Amino acid sequence: MRDLRTLHNHVNGAFVDAVDGRTLDIVDPTTGQVYATSPLSGAADVDAAMAAAADAFPHWRDATPSTRQKLLLRIADAIEARADELVDAECRDTGKPRGLTLSEEIGPMADQVRFFAGAARLLEGRSAGEYADGMTSIIRREPIGVCAQVAPWNYPMMTAVWKFAPALAAGNTVVLKPSDTTPASTVLLADIVGGVLADMGLPAGVLNVICGDRETGRLMVEHPTPAMAAITGSVRAGIQVAQSAAGDVKRVHLELGGKAPVLVFEDADIAEAARVISTAGFFNAGQDCTAATRVLVHESIHAPFVEALTKAAAGARTGGVDEADVCYGPLNNADQLAQVSGYIERLPAHATVETGGHRVGEAGYFYAATVVTGLRQHDEIIQNEVFGPVITVQRFSDEDQAVEYANDVRFALASSVWTKDHARAMRMSRRLDFGCVWINTHAPLLAEMPHGGFKQSGYGKDLSAYGFEDYTRIKHVMTAL
């Protein structure tokens, strides 16, 4: 008999199993072996979580902004206090290097929660005024209601924060589902938030976490209780959520895939560009919708840039959670390993694998840092999101061709421009059809700045005041004088 860890849903302040007892196996991606089980939540579990959130909503909606702020500030403190537990849970589910996860995720998570704690007290609107004779108009900004949220497996605990923190700050209550492969850290976050809610005498149903698969997510989105559905995931998942939410006209917030172009012009610092792009492309095994994985380089510096990038990639080591000098861990699951491998196996004859292009080891889902050159604009690997440690390199001849290639994909989340020419950087930032344009850097995210894209990368913003406003609704109140 297997000796496995057992995870639970967290509903109305209590750990509970799925009503029908069904479970999912959770696999350690560093070994490929099952190490835990989590509930496979069905309709009855979704009903219970939605009922808890709906019951808690009137109290939480009417809580003062200062109360919401206090809750979030205490949650941020608790995240830092229990950092080691959160990192242990995150790394077991994802295989991420422990040191990087502690340094790169816990601090930003706590900072993001504190940002939204401040936002809770800054619900701005247009001032009252008289726009018709004998009438005064007022604009109210209000919480939406119960929010159904679905988080992905690449950054489970950080995206959970991106989801629940602005929603709670605005006065909403939440039912959150983590990915079926990475539930552990989100369940622990629910326990942390639940403890703070209890200490403050607030309703336990303000935040509920239920585990499950795609069907669980579908049941959440189609449930009549939520007023809003928010997902970070694939384009396919986003389309399904939008279609399901259309049945009763729910509001939808979608943060989907990416295929970030990285434009390297002839005056760029080649060594620095190669170093940063390698880091931004291979971090988290390239499992990042903003990853620097599609490089467009001016033909005059193509050869030296490829040489520098290939050297940097060859030094980007993958390995286990506690191994030294590891840049990134494994891919998340067997299906993802097969997807990344498939893109390399199907490369056209005109492509060249400069380094990598193979699995590492026989256990787990490790894949070598890979650089591919010689590609053409409409090759499969250029047009589709690989979501793995693979960087492609294409040539361009001038600004117009660079922009044409950059925009000629269905994704529009993030991009970067590498040049010493300020005017060129400004031209590119205007012409690039992406929600974020970095200049001479790639990947920094800030709590104060919005994260979100266009086209099939979705709509709505995470982080920033814009992300906060996405979880509010606008009401006009008019009174006769």
Coordinates of N, CA and C in Angstrom, one line a residue, residues 206-407:
V206 N -14.7 33.7 3.2 CA -14.2 34.7 2.3 C -13.3 34.2 1.3
L207 N -12.5 33.2 1.6 CA -11.6 32.5 0.6 C -11.8 31.0 0.8
N208 N -12.1 30.3 -0.3 CA -12.3 28.8 -0.3 C -11.4 28.3 -1.4
V209 N -10.8 27.2 -1.2 CA -10.0 26.5 -2.2 C -10.5 25.1 -2.4
I210 N -10.8 24.7 -3.6 CA -11.1 23.4 -3.9 C -10.2 22.8 -5.0
C211 N -9.8 21.6 -4.9 CA -8.9 20.9 -5.8 C -9.8 20.1 -6.9
G212 N -9.2 19.9 -8.0 CA -9.9 19.1 -9.0 C -9.2 19.3 -10.4
D213 N -10.0 18.8 -11.4 CA -9.5 18.9 -12.8 C -10.2 19.9 -13.6
R214 N -10.1 19.7 -14.9 CA -10.8 20.6 -15.8 C -12.3 20.6 -15.6
E215 N -12.9 19.5 -15.3 CA -14.3 19.4 -15.1 C -14.7 20.2 -13.9
T216 N -13.9 20.1 -12.8 CA -14.1 21.0 -11.6 C -14.2 22.4 -12.0
G217 N -13.2 22.9 -12.8 CA -13.2 24.2 -13.2 C -14.4 24.6 -14.1
R218 N -14.8 23.7 -14.9 CA -16.0 24.0 -15.7 C -17.2 24.1 -14.8
L219 N -17.4 23.3 -13.8 CA -18.5 23.4 -12.9 C -18.5 24.7 -12.1
M220 N -17.3 25.2 -11.8 CA -17.2 26.5 -11.1 C -17.7 27.6 -12.0
V221 N -17.2 27.6 -13.2 CA -17.5 28.7 -14.1 C -19.0 28.7 -14.5
E222 N -19.6 27.5 -14.7 CA -21.0 27.5 -15.1 C -21.9 27.6 -13.9
H223 N -21.4 27.6 -12.7 CA -22.2 27.6 -11.5 C -23.0 29.0 -11.5
P224 N -24.2 29.0 -11.0 CA -25.0 30.3 -11.0 C -24.5 31.3 -10.0
T225 N -23.8 30.9 -9.0 CA -23.4 31.9 -7.9 C -22.4 32.9 -8.3
P226 N -21.2 32.5 -8.9 CA -20.2 33.5 -9.2 C -20.7 34.6 -10.2
A227 N -20.3 35.8 -9.9 CA -20.5 36.9 -10.8 C -19.4 37.2 -11.8
M228 N -18.2 36.5 -11.5 CA -17.0 36.7 -12.3 C -16.2 35.4 -12.3
A229 N -15.6 35.1 -13.5 CA -14.7 34.0 -13.6 C -13.3 34.5 -14.1
A230 N -12.3 34.1 -13.4 CA -10.9 34.6 -13.7 C -10.0 33.4 -13.9
I231 N -9.2 33.3 -14.9 CA -8.3 32.2 -15.1 C -7.0 32.7 -15.7
T232 N -5.9 32.0 -15.2 CA -4.7 32.1 -15.9 C -4.4 30.7 -16.4
G233 N -4.2 30.6 -17.7 CA -4.0 29.3 -18.3 C -3.8 29.4 -19.8
S234 N -4.1 28.2 -20.5 CA -3.8 28.2 -21.9 C -4.9 28.9 -22.7
V235 N -4.7 29.2 -24.0 CA -5.7 29.8 -24.8 C -6.9 28.9 -24.9
R236 N -6.7 27.6 -25.0 CA -7.8 26.7 -25.1 C -8.7 26.8 -23.8
A237 N -8.1 26.8 -22.7 CA -8.8 26.9 -21.4 C -9.5 28.2 -21.3
G238 N -8.9 29.3 -21.8 CA -9.5 30.6 -21.8 C -10.8 30.6 -22.6
I239 N -10.7 30.1 -23.8 CA -11.8 30.0 -24.7 C -13.0 29.3 -24.1
Q240 N -12.7 28.1 -23.5 CA -13.7 27.3 -22.8 C -14.3 28.1 -21.7
V241 N -13.6 28.8 -20.9 CA -14.1 29.6 -19.8 C -15.0 30.7 -20.4
A242 N -14.6 31.4 -21.4 CA -15.4 32.5 -22.0 C -16.7 31.9 -22.5
Q243 N -16.6 30.8 -23.1 CA -17.8 30.2 -23.7 C -18.8 29.7 -22.5
S244 N -18.2 29.1 -21.5 CA -19.1 28.7 -20.4 C -19.7 29.9 -19.7
A245 N -18.9 31.0 -19.5 CA -19.4 32.1 -18.7 C -20.4 32.9 -19.5
A246 N -20.4 32.7 -20.9 CA -21.4 33.4 -21.7 C -22.8 32.9 -21.4
G247 N -23.0 31.7 -20.8 CA -24.3 31.2 -20.6 C -25.2 32.0 -19.7
D248 N -24.5 32.7 -18.7 CA -25.3 33.6 -17.9 C -24.6 35.0 -17.7
V249 N -23.8 35.3 -18.8 CA -23.2 36.6 -18.9 C -22.3 37.0 -17.7
K250 N -21.5 36.1 -17.2 CA -20.6 36.4 -16.2 C -19.5 37.3 -16.8
R251 N -18.9 38.1 -15.9 CA -17.7 38.8 -16.3 C -16.5 37.8 -16.3
V252 N -15.6 38.0 -17.2 CA -14.5 37.1 -17.4 C -13.2 37.9 -17.4
H253 N -12.2 37.3 -16.8 CA -10.8 37.9 -16.7 C -9.9 36.8 -17.2
L254 N -9.2 37.0 -18.3 CA -8.4 35.9 -18.9 C -6.9 36.4 -19.0
E255 N -6.0 35.6 -18.4 CA -4.6 35.8 -18.7 C -4.1 34.5 -19.3
L256 N -3.8 34.5 -20.6 CA -3.6 33.2 -21.3 C -2.1 33.1 -21.8
G257 N -1.9 32.6 -22.9 CA -0.6 32.2 -23.4 C 0.2 33.4 -23.9
G258 N 1.5 33.2 -24.2 CA 2.3 34.2 -24.8 C 3.4 33.6 -25.7
K259 N 3.9 34.5 -26.5 CA 5.0 34.1 -27.4 C 5.9 35.3 -27.6
A260 N 6.6 35.7 -26.5 CA 7.2 37.0 -26.4 C 8.3 37.2 -27.5
P261 N 8.2 38.2 -28.3 CA 9.4 38.5 -29.2 C 10.4 39.3 -28.5
V262 N 11.7 39.1 -28.8 CA 12.8 39.8 -28.2 C 13.6 40.4 -29.4
L263 N 13.5 41.7 -29.6 CA 14.1 42.3 -30.7 C 15.5 42.8 -30.4
V264 N 16.5 42.3 -31.0 CA 17.9 42.6 -30.7 C 18.5 43.4 -31.9
F265 N 18.7 44.7 -31.7 CA 19.2 45.5 -32.8 C 20.7 45.5 -32.8
E266 N 21.3 46.0 -33.9 CA 22.7 45.9 -34.2 C 23.5 46.7 -33.2
D267 N 22.9 47.7 -32.5 CA 23.7 48.5 -31.5 C 23.6 48.0 -30.1
A268 N 22.9 46.8 -29.9 CA 22.7 46.3 -28.6 C 24.0 45.8 -28.0
D269 N 24.1 45.7 -26.7 CA 25.2 45.1 -26.0 C 25.0 43.6 -26.1
I270 N 25.7 42.9 -27.0 CA 25.5 41.5 -27.3 C 25.6 40.6 -26.1
A271 N 26.7 40.8 -25.3 CA 27.0 39.9 -24.2 C 25.9 40.1 -23.1
E272 N 25.5 41.3 -22.8 CA 24.4 41.6 -21.8 C 23.1 41.1 -22.3
A273 N 22.8 41.3 -23.6 CA 21.5 40.8 -24.1 C 21.4 39.3 -24.0
A274 N 22.5 38.6 -24.4 CA 22.5 37.1 -24.4 C 22.4 36.6 -23.0
R275 N 23.0 37.3 -22.0 CA 23.0 36.8 -20.6 C 21.5 37.0 -20.1
V276 N 20.9 38.2 -20.3 CA 19.6 38.4 -19.7 C 18.5 37.5 -20.4
I277 N 18.6 37.4 -21.7 CA 17.7 36.7 -22.5 C 17.8 35.2 -22.1
S278 N 19.0 34.7 -21.9 CA 19.1 33.3 -21.5 C 18.4 33.1 -20.2
T279 N 18.6 34.0 -19.2 CA 18.0 33.8 -17.9 C 16.5 33.9 -18.0
A280 N 16.0 34.9 -18.8 CA 14.6 35.1 -19.0 C 13.9 34.1 -19.8
G281 N 14.7 33.4 -20.6 CA 14.1 32.3 -21.4 C 14.1 30.9 -20.7
F282 N 15.0 30.7 -19.9 CA 15.1 29.4 -19.3 C 14.6 29.3 -17.8
F283 N 14.4 30.5 -17.2 CA 13.9 30.5 -15.8 C 12.6 29.7 -15.7
N284 N 12.5 28.9 -14.7 CA 11.3 28.1 -14.5 C 11.1 27.1 -15.7
A285 N 12.2 26.7 -16.3 CA 12.2 25.8 -17.4 C 11.4 26.4 -18.6
G286 N 11.4 27.7 -18.7 CA 10.7 28.3 -19.8 C 9.2 28.2 -19.7
Q287 N 8.7 27.8 -18.5 CA 7.3 27.6 -18.3 C 6.7 29.0 -17.8
D288 N 6.7 29.9 -18.6 CA 6.3 31.3 -18.3 C 5.7 31.9 -19.5
C289 N 4.5 32.5 -19.5 CA 3.9 33.1 -20.7 C 4.6 34.3 -21.1
T290 N 5.5 34.9 -20.3 CA 6.3 36.1 -20.7 C 7.8 35.7 -21.1
A291 N 8.1 34.4 -21.1 CA 9.5 33.9 -21.3 C 10.1 34.5 -22.6
A292 N 11.4 34.8 -22.5 CA 12.1 35.4 -23.7 C 12.5 34.2 -24.6
T293 N 11.5 33.7 -25.3 CA 11.8 32.4 -26.1 C 11.8 32.6 -27.6
R294 N 11.5 33.8 -28.1 CA 11.4 34.1 -29.6 C 12.3 35.3 -29.9
V295 N 13.6 35.1 -30.2 CA 14.5 36.1 -30.4 C 14.6 36.5 -31.9
L296 N 14.5 37.8 -32.2 CA 14.6 38.3 -33.5 C 15.9 39.2 -33.5
V297 N 16.9 38.9 -34.2 CA 18.2 39.6 -34.1 C 18.6 40.1 -35.5
H298 N 19.1 41.3 -35.5 CA 19.5 42.0 -36.7 C 20.6 41.1 -37.4
E299 N 20.5 41.0 -38.7 CA 21.3 40.1 -39.5 C 22.8 40.4 -39.3
S300 N 23.1 41.7 -39.0 CA 24.6 42.1 -38.9 C 25.2 41.5 -37.7
I301 N 24.5 41.2 -36.7 CA 25.1 40.6 -35.4 C 24.6 39.2 -35.2
H302 N 23.9 38.6 -36.1 CA 23.3 37.3 -35.9 C 24.4 36.3 -35.4
A303 N 25.5 36.2 -36.1 CA 26.5 35.1 -35.7 C 27.1 35.3 -34.3
P304 N 27.5 36.5 -34.0 CA 28.1 36.7 -32.6 C 27.0 36.6 -31.5
F305 N 25.8 37.0 -31.8 CA 24.7 36.9 -30.8 C 24.4 35.4 -30.6
V306 N 24.3 34.6 -31.7 CA 24.0 33.2 -31.5 C 25.1 32.5 -30.7
E307 N 26.3 32.9 -31.0 CA 27.4 32.3 -30.3 C 27.3 32.6 -28.8
A308 N 27.0 33.8 -28.5 CA 26.9 34.2 -27.0 C 25.7 33.6 -26.4
L309 N 24.6 33.5 -27.1 CA 23.4 32.9 -26.5 C 23.6 31.4 -26.3
T310 N 24.2 30.7 -27.3 CA 24.5 29.3 -27.2 C 25.4 29.0 -26.0
K311 N 26.4 29.8 -25.8 CA 27.3 29.6 -24.7 C 26.6 29.8 -23.3
A312 N 25.7 30.8 -23.3 CA 24.9 31.0 -22.0 C 24.0 29.9 -21.8
A313 N 23.4 29.3 -22.9 CA 22.4 28.2 -22.7 C 23.1 27.0 -22.3
A314 N 24.3 26.7 -22.8 CA 25.1 25.5 -22.4 C 25.4 25.6 -20.9
G315 N 25.5 26.7 -20.3 CA 25.8 26.8 -18.9 C 24.5 26.9 -18.0
A316 N 23.4 26.8 -18.6 CA 22.1 26.9 -17.9 C 21.8 25.4 -17.4
R317 N 22.1 25.1 -16.2 CA 22.0 23.7 -15.8 C 20.6 23.4 -15.2
T318 N 20.0 22.3 -15.5 CA 18.8 21.9 -14.8 C 19.1 20.8 -13.8
G319 N 18.2 20.7 -12.8 CA 18.5 19.7 -11.8 C 17.4 19.7 -10.7
G320 N 17.7 18.9 -9.6 CA 16.7 18.8 -8.6 C 16.6 20.0 -7.7
V321 N 15.6 19.9 -6.8 CA 15.2 21.0 -5.9 C 16.4 21.5 -5.1
D322 N 17.2 20.6 -4.5 CA 18.3 21.0 -3.6 C 19.7 20.9 -4.2
E323 N 19.8 20.7 -5.5 CA 21.1 20.6 -6.1 C 21.7 22.0 -6.3
A324 N 23.0 22.1 -6.2 CA 23.7 23.4 -6.3 C 23.8 23.9 -7.7
D325 N 23.9 25.2 -7.9 CA 24.1 25.8 -9.2 C 23.1 25.4 -10.3
V326 N 21.9 25.2 -9.9 CA 20.8 24.8 -10.8 C 20.1 26.1 -11.2
C327 N 19.9 26.2 -12.5 CA 19.2 27.4 -13.0 C 17.7 27.2 -13.1
Y328 N 17.3 25.9 -13.3 CA 15.8 25.6 -13.4 C 15.6 24.2 -13.1
G329 N 14.4 23.8 -12.8 CA 14.0 22.4 -12.5 C 13.4 21.7 -13.7
P330 N 12.6 20.7 -13.4 CA 12.0 20.0 -14.5 C 10.7 20.6 -15.1
L331 N 10.3 20.1 -16.2 CA 9.0 20.5 -16.7 C 8.0 19.9 -15.7
N332 N 6.8 20.4 -15.8 CA 5.8 20.1 -14.7 C 5.3 18.7 -14.8
N333 N 5.1 18.1 -15.9 CA 4.4 16.9 -16.0 C 4.8 16.1 -17.3
A334 N 4.4 14.9 -17.4 CA 4.8 14.0 -18.5 C 4.2 14.6 -19.8
D335 N 3.0 15.1 -19.8 CA 2.4 15.7 -21.0 C 3.2 16.9 -21.5
Q336 N 3.7 17.7 -20.6 CA 4.5 18.9 -21.0 C 5.8 18.4 -21.5
L337 N 6.4 17.4 -21.0 CA 7.7 16.9 -21.5 C 7.5 16.4 -22.9
A338 N 6.4 15.7 -23.2 CA 6.1 15.2 -24.5 C 5.8 16.3 -25.5
Q339 N 5.2 17.4 -25.0 CA 4.9 18.6 -25.9 C 6.2 19.2 -26.3
V340 N 7.1 19.5 -25.3 CA 8.3 20.2 -25.7 C 9.2 19.3 -26.6
S341 N 9.3 18.0 -26.2 CA 10.0 17.1 -27.1 C 9.5 17.0 -28.5
G342 N 8.2 17.1 -28.6 CA 7.5 17.0 -29.9 C 7.9 18.1 -30.8
Y343 N 7.9 19.3 -30.2 CA 8.3 20.5 -31.1 C 9.7 20.3 -31.6
I344 N 10.7 19.8 -30.8 CA 12.0 19.6 -31.3 C 12.1 18.5 -32.3
E345 N 11.4 17.4 -32.1 CA 11.4 16.3 -33.0 C 10.8 16.6 -34.4
R346 N 9.9 17.6 -34.4 CA 9.2 18.0 -35.6 C 9.8 19.2 -36.3
L347 N 11.0 19.6 -35.9 CA 11.7 20.7 -36.5 C 11.9 20.5 -38.0
P348 N 11.7 21.6 -38.8 CA 11.9 21.4 -40.2 C 13.4 21.2 -40.5
A349 N 13.7 20.8 -41.7 CA 15.1 20.5 -42.1 C 16.0 21.7 -42.1
H350 N 15.4 22.9 -42.3 CA 16.2 24.1 -42.4 C 16.6 24.6 -41.0
A351 N 16.1 24.0 -39.9 CA 16.4 24.4 -38.6 C 17.6 23.8 -38.0
T352 N 18.3 24.4 -37.2 CA 19.5 23.9 -36.5 C 19.4 24.0 -35.0
V353 N 19.6 22.9 -34.3 CA 19.7 22.9 -32.9 C 21.1 23.2 -32.5
E354 N 21.4 24.4 -31.9 CA 22.7 24.8 -31.6 C 23.2 24.2 -30.3
T355 N 22.3 23.9 -29.4 CA 22.6 23.3 -28.1 C 21.3 22.7 -27.5
G356 N 21.5 21.6 -26.7 CA 20.3 21.1 -26.1 C 19.5 20.2 -27.0
G357 N 18.1 20.3 -26.9 CA 17.3 19.5 -27.7 C 17.0 18.1 -27.3
H358 N 17.2 17.9 -26.0 CA 17.0 16.5 -25.5 C 16.6 16.5 -24.0
R359 N 16.0 15.3 -23.7 CA 15.7 15.1 -22.2 C 17.0 14.9 -21.5
V360 N 17.0 15.3 -20.2 CA 18.1 15.1 -19.3 C 17.8 14.0 -18.3
G361 N 18.5 12.9 -18.2 CA 18.3 11.9 -17.3 C 17.1 11.0 -17.6
E362 N 16.9 10.0 -16.9 CA 15.8 9.0 -17.1 C 14.6 9.2 -16.2
A363 N 14.9 9.8 -15.0 CA 13.8 10.0 -14.0 C 13.4 11.5 -14.1
G364 N 12.1 11.7 -13.8 CA 11.6 13.0 -13.8 C 11.4 13.6 -15.2
Y365 N 11.2 14.9 -15.3 CA 10.8 15.5 -16.6 C 11.8 16.7 -16.9
F366 N 13.1 16.4 -16.8 CA 14.1 17.4 -17.1 C 14.4 17.5 -18.6
Y367 N 14.6 18.8 -19.0 CA 14.9 19.0 -20.4 C 16.0 20.0 -20.5
A368 N 16.9 19.8 -21.4 CA 18.1 20.6 -21.6 C 17.8 22.0 -22.2
A369 N 18.5 23.0 -21.7 CA 18.4 24.3 -22.3 C 18.7 24.3 -23.8
T370 N 17.8 24.8 -24.6 CA 17.9 24.5 -26.1 C 17.8 25.9 -26.8
V371 N 18.7 26.0 -27.8 CA 18.7 27.1 -28.8 C 18.5 26.6 -30.2
V372 N 17.6 27.1 -30.9 CA 17.3 26.7 -32.3 C 17.4 27.9 -33.2
T373 N 18.1 27.7 -34.3 CA 18.3 28.8 -35.3 C 17.8 28.3 -36.7
G374 N 17.9 29.2 -37.7 CA 17.5 28.9 -39.0 C 16.0 28.8 -39.3
L375 N 15.2 29.3 -38.4 CA 13.8 29.1 -38.5 C 13.1 30.2 -39.4
R376 N 12.0 29.9 -39.8 CA 11.2 30.8 -40.7 C 9.9 31.2 -39.9
Q377 N 9.3 32.3 -40.3 CA 8.2 32.9 -39.6 C 7.1 32.0 -39.4
H378 N 6.7 31.2 -40.3 CA 5.5 30.4 -40.2 C 5.8 28.9 -39.8
D379 N 7.0 28.7 -39.3 CA 7.3 27.4 -38.7 C 6.5 27.2 -37.4
E380 N 6.1 26.0 -37.2 CA 5.3 25.6 -36.0 C 5.8 26.2 -34.7
I381 N 7.1 26.0 -34.5 CA 7.7 26.4 -33.2 C 7.8 27.9 -33.0
I382 N 7.7 28.7 -34.1 CA 7.7 30.1 -34.0 C 6.2 30.6 -33.7
Q383 N 5.2 29.9 -34.2 CA 3.9 30.4 -34.1 C 3.2 29.9 -32.8
N384 N 3.7 28.8 -32.2 CA 3.0 28.2 -31.1 C 3.8 28.4 -29.8
E385 N 3.2 28.4 -28.7 CA 3.8 28.5 -27.4 C 4.4 27.1 -27.0
V386 N 5.7 27.0 -26.9 CA 6.3 25.7 -26.5 C 6.2 25.5 -25.0
F387 N 6.4 26.5 -24.2 CA 6.3 26.5 -22.7 C 7.3 25.5 -22.2
G388 N 8.5 25.7 -22.6 CA 9.7 24.9 -22.2 C 11.0 25.6 -22.4
P389 N 12.1 25.0 -22.0 CA 13.4 25.7 -22.0 C 14.0 25.7 -23.5
V390 N 13.2 26.4 -24.4 CA 13.6 26.4 -25.8 C 13.6 27.9 -26.3
I391 N 14.7 28.4 -26.8 CA 14.8 29.7 -27.3 C 15.0 29.6 -28.8
T392 N 14.2 30.2 -29.6 CA 14.4 30.3 -31.1 C 15.0 31.6 -31.5
V393 N 15.8 31.6 -32.6 CA 16.5 32.8 -33.1 C 16.2 32.9 -34.6
Q394 N 15.7 34.1 -35.0 CA 15.4 34.5 -36.4 C 16.2 35.7 -36.7
R395 N 16.5 35.9 -38.0 CA 17.1 37.1 -38.5 C 16.1 38.2 -38.9
F396 N 16.4 39.5 -38.8 CA 15.7 40.5 -39.5 C 16.6 41.5 -40.1
S397 N 16.1 42.2 -41.1 CA 17.0 43.2 -41.8 C 16.8 44.6 -41.4
D398 N 15.6 45.0 -41.0 CA 15.3 46.4 -40.6 C 14.1 46.4 -39.7
E399 N 13.8 47.6 -39.2 CA 12.8 47.8 -38.2 C 11.4 47.3 -38.7
D400 N 11.1 47.6 -39.9 CA 9.8 47.1 -40.4 C 9.7 45.6 -40.4
Q401 N 10.7 44.9 -40.8 CA 10.6 43.5 -40.8 C 10.6 42.9 -39.4
A402 N 11.4 43.6 -38.5 CA 11.3 43.1 -37.1 C 10.0 43.2 -36.5
V403 N 9.3 44.3 -36.7 CA 7.9 44.5 -36.2 C 7.0 43.5 -36.9
E404 N 7.1 43.4 -38.2 CA 6.2 42.4 -38.9 C 6.3 41.0 -38.3
Y405 N 7.6 40.5 -38.1 CA 7.8 39.2 -37.5 C 7.3 39.2 -36.1
A406 N 7.6 40.2 -35.3 CA 7.2 40.2 -33.9 C 5.7 40.1 -33.7
N407 N 4.9 40.9 -34.5 CA 3.5 40.9 -34.3 C 2.7 39.8 -35.0

